[in-house]
Amino acid sequence: MGLQHIPVMVEEAMGFLKCGSGCTYVDATLGGGGHASEILRRAAPDGVVIGVEWDGDALAEAENTLLVFGERVKIFRKNFIHLPDFMKAESVDGILLDLGLSSFQVEEKRRGFSFKGEGPLDMRMDQRMHQTAADLVNRLSLGELEYTLFHYGEESWAKKIAKAIVYEREKGPIETTQALRKIIYQAIPRRFHSRRIDPATKTFQALRIRVNDELENLRKILGTGWVLLKKGGRMCVISFHSIEDRMVKEAFRKLEKDGTMRILTKKPVTPSEEERDKNPRSRSAKLRCAERVSANTEEF
Ligand SMILES: C[S@@+](CC[C@H](N)C(=O)[O-])C[C@H]1O[C@@H](n2cnc3c(N)ncnc32)[C@H](O)[C@@H]1O
């Protein structure tokens, strides 16, 4: 696999998770295993990581990276929303969610996540899923396209871009990242093209979120994941855009109000300047953490 993924805010996340020997952690977004290896290293000699990842490529990478930890790692190819179905309540000391994509997913042109290279409009994180970004672009109604771009991408040109997509697909299906990028470039008047972010950024983000049902998955795990935590166990979430960060903030607040969790980050923790310089991907990262306070498992 090409580019290596650099895990974000490792020290901060490890600090909150209080990694120690004899503890069990869930890495719900295992990726290439960067955070997981840090947890395992710090939880030596007998700490355990249950790793969950739904992308076959990432999983292969993680298996390779984590081989040295032997029996201390258990890996499952699953959507993290299913964690409460196959794990016991109050069985873990910490849960880590590091949302978004691994660098090697973004860089791999055939996965279609990036508008930078030419590739099929795919964007499925789990290759076993059926619906691709091309399916959405070529099949959604005008209204649904506009809704998707506006709500998942916070794209203020959603209407114009949606109209341009519908117009262009009349001529033939839109199948590649560059074909879509060109349509977006033409739909947004040139004087409004930002120098800071590529005009295609928000549309690509919106489609990726919708293809992978990312917000619904996050909503579900925030609503049920805490059940797996022992009393004093912690959930850390690293998010990369404002929609997700808002969801985490609100879910933690609700759990705190219920008396289930205590928020440990009144404000989100962000990467140090040094990290932002070294790893530009970390720039938009926000970490929030909450600790389970009540021990009795309620129905959910
Ligand atoms: C930012 S990467 C994690 C990188 C990892 N922390 C590391 O250090 O290598 C996020 C990963 O979460 C995975 N992912 C996203 N949503 C998921 C879900 N609902 N279930 C399982 N894995 C998911 C993605 O496929 C991706 O590999």
PDB file of C-alpha atoms in Angstrom, residues 1-6 32 61 102-108 279 281:
ATOM      1  CA  MET A   1       0.000   0.000   0.000  1.00  0.00           C
ATOM      2  CA  GLY A   2       1.299   3.486  -0.886  1.00  0.00           C
ATOM      3  CA  LEU A   3       1.177   6.357   1.542  1.00  0.00           C
ATOM      4  CA  GLN A   4       1.375   5.676   5.261  1.00  0.00           C
ATOM      5  CA  HIS A   5      -1.388   7.056   7.450  1.00  0.00           C
ATOM      6  CA  ILE A   6      -0.117   9.248  10.291  1.00  0.00           C
ATOM      7  CA  GLY A  32      -4.069   0.972   9.315  1.00  0.00           C
ATOM      8  CA  GLU A  61      -2.817  -3.045   6.480  1.00  0.00           C
ATOM      9  CA  SER A 102      -7.102   6.908   6.168  1.00  0.00           C
ATOM     10  CA  SER A 103      -4.521   8.609   3.970  1.00  0.00           C
ATOM     11  CA  PHE A 104      -4.099   5.474   1.886  1.00  0.00           C
ATOM     12  CA  GLN A 105      -7.856   5.415   1.161  1.00  0.00           C
ATOM     13  CA  VAL A 106      -7.710   9.015  -0.063  1.00  0.00           C
ATOM     14  CA  GLU A 107      -4.579   8.477  -2.119  1.00  0.00           C
ATOM     15  CA  GLU A 108      -5.760   5.308  -3.836  1.00  0.00           C
ATOM     16  CA  ASN A 279       0.727  16.545   9.357  1.00  0.00           C
ATOM     17  CA  ARG A 281      -4.380  16.317   7.550  1.00  0.00           C
TER      18      ARG A 281
END
